[in-house]
Tab-separated table of C-alpha atoms in Angstrom:
chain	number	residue	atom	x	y	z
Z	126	UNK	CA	48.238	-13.826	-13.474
Z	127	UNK	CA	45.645	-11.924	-11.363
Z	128	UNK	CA	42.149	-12.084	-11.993
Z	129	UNK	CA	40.190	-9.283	-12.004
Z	130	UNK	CA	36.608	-9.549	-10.305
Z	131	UNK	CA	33.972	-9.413	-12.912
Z	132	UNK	CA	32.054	-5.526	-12.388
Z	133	UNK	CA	28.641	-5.215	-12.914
Z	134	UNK	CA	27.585	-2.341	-14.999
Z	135	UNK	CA	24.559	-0.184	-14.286
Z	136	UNK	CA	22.549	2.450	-15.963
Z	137	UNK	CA	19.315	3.948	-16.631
Z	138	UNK	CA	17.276	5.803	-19.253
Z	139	UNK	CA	16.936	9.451	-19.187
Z	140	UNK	CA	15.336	12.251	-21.446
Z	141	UNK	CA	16.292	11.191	-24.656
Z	142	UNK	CA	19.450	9.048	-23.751
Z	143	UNK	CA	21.433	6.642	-21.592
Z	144	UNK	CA	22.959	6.979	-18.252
Z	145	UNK	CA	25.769	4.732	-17.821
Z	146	UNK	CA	27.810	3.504	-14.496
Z	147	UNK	CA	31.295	2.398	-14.939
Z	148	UNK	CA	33.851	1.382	-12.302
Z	149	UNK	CA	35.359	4.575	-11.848
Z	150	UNK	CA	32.912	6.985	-14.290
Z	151	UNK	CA	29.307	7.898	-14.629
Z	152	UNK	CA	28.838	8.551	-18.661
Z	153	UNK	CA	25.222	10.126	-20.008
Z	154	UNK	CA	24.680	10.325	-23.908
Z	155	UNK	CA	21.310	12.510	-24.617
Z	156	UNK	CA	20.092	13.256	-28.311
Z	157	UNK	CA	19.860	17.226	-28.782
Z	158	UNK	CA	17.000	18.203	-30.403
Z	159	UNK	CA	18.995	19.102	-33.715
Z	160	UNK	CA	19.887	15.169	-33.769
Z	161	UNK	CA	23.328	15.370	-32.335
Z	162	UNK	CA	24.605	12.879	-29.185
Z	163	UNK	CA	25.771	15.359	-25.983
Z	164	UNK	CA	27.742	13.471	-23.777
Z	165	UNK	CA	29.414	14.030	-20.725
Z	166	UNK	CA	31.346	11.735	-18.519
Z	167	UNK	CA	32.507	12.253	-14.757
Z	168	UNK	CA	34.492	10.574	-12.406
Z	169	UNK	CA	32.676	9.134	-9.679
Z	170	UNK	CA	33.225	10.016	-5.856
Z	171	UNK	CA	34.882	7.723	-3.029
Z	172	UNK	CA	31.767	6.607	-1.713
Z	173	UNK	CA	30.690	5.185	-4.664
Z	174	UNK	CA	33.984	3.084	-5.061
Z	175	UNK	CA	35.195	2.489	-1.690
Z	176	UNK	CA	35.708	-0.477	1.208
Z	177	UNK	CA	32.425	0.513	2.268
Z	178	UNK	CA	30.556	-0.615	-0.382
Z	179	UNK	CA	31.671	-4.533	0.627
Z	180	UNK	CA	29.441	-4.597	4.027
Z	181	UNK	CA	26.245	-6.244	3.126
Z	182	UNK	CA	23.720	-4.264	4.880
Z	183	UNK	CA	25.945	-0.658	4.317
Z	184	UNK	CA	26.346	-1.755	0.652
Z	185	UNK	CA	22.441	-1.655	-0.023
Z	186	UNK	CA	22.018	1.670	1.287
Z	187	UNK	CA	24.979	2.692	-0.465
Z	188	UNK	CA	23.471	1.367	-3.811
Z	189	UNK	CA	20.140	2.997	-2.835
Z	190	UNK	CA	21.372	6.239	-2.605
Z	191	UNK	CA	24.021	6.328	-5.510
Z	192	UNK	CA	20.902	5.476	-7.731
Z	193	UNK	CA	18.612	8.287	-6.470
Z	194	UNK	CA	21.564	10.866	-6.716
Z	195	UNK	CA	23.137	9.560	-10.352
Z	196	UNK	CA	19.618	9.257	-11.884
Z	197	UNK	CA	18.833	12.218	-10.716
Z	198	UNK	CA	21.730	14.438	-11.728
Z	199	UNK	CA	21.196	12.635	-14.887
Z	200	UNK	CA	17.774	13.089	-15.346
Z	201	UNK	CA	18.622	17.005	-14.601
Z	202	UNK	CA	21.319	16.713	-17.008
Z	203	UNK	CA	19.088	15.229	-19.950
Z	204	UNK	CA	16.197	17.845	-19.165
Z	205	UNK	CA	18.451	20.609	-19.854
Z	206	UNK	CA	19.308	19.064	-22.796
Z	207	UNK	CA	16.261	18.057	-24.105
Z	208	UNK	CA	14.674	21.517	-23.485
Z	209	UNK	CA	16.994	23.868	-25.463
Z	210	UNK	CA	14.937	23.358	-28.254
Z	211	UNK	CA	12.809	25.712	-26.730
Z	212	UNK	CA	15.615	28.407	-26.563
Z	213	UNK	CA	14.692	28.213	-22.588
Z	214	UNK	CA	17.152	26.747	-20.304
Z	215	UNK	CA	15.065	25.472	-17.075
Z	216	UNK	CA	16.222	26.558	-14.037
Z	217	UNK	CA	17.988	24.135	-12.220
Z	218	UNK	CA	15.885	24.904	-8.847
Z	219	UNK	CA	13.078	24.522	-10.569
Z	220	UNK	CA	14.402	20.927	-11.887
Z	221	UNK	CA	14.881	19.502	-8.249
Z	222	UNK	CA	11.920	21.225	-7.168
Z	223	UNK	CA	10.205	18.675	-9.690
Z	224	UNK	CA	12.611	16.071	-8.693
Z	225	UNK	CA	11.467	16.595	-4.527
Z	226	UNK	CA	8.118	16.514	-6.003
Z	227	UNK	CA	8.099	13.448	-7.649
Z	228	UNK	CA	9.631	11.386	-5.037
Z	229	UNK	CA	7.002	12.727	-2.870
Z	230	UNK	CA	4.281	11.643	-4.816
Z	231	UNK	CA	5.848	8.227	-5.399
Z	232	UNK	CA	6.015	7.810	-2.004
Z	233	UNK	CA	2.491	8.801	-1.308
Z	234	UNK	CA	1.239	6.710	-4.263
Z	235	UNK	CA	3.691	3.587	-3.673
Z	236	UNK	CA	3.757	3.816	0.133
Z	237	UNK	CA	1.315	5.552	2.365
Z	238	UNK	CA	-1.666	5.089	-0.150
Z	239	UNK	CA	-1.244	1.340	-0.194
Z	240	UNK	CA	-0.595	1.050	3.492
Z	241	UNK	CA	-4.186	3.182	3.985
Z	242	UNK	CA	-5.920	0.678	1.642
Z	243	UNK	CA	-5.254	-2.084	3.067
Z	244	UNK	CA	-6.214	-0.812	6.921
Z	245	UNK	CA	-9.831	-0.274	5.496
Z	246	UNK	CA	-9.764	-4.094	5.095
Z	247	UNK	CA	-8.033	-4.706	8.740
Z	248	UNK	CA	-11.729	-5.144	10.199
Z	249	UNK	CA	-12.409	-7.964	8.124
Z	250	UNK	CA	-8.892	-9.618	8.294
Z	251	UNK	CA	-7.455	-11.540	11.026
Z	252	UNK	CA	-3.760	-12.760	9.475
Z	253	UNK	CA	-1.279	-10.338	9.798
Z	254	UNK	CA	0.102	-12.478	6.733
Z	255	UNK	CA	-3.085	-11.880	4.710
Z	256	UNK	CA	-2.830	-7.950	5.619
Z	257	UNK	CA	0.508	-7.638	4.181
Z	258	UNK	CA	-0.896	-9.384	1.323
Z	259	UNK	CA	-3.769	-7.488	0.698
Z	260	UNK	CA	-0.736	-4.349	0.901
Z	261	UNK	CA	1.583	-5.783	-0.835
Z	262	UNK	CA	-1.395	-6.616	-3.844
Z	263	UNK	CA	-3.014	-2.740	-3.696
Z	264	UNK	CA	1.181	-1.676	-4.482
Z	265	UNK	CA	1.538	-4.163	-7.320
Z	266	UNK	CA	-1.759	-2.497	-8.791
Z	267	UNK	CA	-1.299	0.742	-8.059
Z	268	UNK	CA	2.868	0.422	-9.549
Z	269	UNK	CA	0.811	-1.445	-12.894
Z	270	UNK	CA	-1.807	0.649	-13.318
Z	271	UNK	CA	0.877	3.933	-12.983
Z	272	UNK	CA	3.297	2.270	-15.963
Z	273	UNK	CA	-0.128	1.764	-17.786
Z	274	UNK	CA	-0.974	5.301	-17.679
Z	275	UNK	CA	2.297	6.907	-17.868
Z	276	UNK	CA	2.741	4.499	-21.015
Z	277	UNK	CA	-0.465	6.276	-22.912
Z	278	UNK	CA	2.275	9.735	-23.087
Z	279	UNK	CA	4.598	9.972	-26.106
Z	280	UNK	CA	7.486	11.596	-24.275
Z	281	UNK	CA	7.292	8.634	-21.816
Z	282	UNK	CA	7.508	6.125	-24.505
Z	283	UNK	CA	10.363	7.539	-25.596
Z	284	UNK	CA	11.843	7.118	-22.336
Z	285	UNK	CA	10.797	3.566	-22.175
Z	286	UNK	CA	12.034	2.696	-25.647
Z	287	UNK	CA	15.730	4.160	-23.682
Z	288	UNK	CA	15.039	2.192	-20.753
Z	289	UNK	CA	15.638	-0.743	-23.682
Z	290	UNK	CA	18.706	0.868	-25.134
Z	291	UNK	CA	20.051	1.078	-21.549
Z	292	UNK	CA	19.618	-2.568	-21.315
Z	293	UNK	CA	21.199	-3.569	-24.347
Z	294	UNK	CA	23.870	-0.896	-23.403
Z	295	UNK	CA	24.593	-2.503	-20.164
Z	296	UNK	CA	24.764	-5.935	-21.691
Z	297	UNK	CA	27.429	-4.746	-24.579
Z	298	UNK	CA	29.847	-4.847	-21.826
């Protein structure tokens, strides 16, 4: 009898809904505004299954970027969703233009604006270990402080409470 290797499941929470990542299908479920579950399932590309993801270092960046582009088209997906309460489909331009956005400003806020706090302190520090501490300390604030504020919106919330339902999702299987 062959045994199969154990898979891990992934997901993530989007706009009102789950994202799920199977081992041959991405699934999203998103609540329409009248109550009802949309879902749509697809069948996921080579890259995302193939030899390539076994190479350790290859693997990661694999990972990496089959998590930006899933979550995103999800995201996308669940937006579209979630807005046709309005009667107003948003463009889906307009929805990566947000998406380019956001990563942009993540990176500025989780990245560069770190890295620039902690050089105003380089004078006064001698330890390249302390340096990356002091870094590494201004990101940890800056990444708590963001989930604080985000937090304070109710759409966000939402989106949290999903991020929970993901979990629990996940761990079903």
């Amino acid at each position: 009898m062959q045994v199969r290797k154990r898979f891990s499941y992934g997901g993530q929470a989007v706009i009102e809904g789950v994202m799920m990542r199977g081992r041959n299908d991405v699934a999203v479920s998103v609540r329409r505004p009248d109550g009802q579950l949309e879902v749509t399932r697809q069948p996921l590309a080579g890259i995302y299954k193939g030899r390539l993801r076994e190479i350790p270092f290859v693997r990661g960046v694999i990972v990496l970027v089959e998590t930006m582009v899933l979550g995103t088209k999800a995201l996308l997906y669940s937006a579209q969703i979630a807005s046709a309460e309005e009667d107003e489909k948003i463009p889906t331009a307009a929805l990566w233009g947000i998406a380019a956005a956001s990563i942009v400003f993540a990176v500025a806020l989780f990245f560069v604006a770190p890295l620039l706090i902690a050089r105003l302190f380089d004078t006064y520090i001698v330890s390249d270990l302390v340096s990356n501490l002091v870094e590494g300390s201004v990101r940890i604030g800056l990444f708590i402080a963001y989930l604080g504020l985000i937090g304070l919106f109710p759409d966000i919330k939402r989106v949290f409470a999903y991020h929970g339902a993901e979990h629990k999702t996940v761990n079903a299987y």
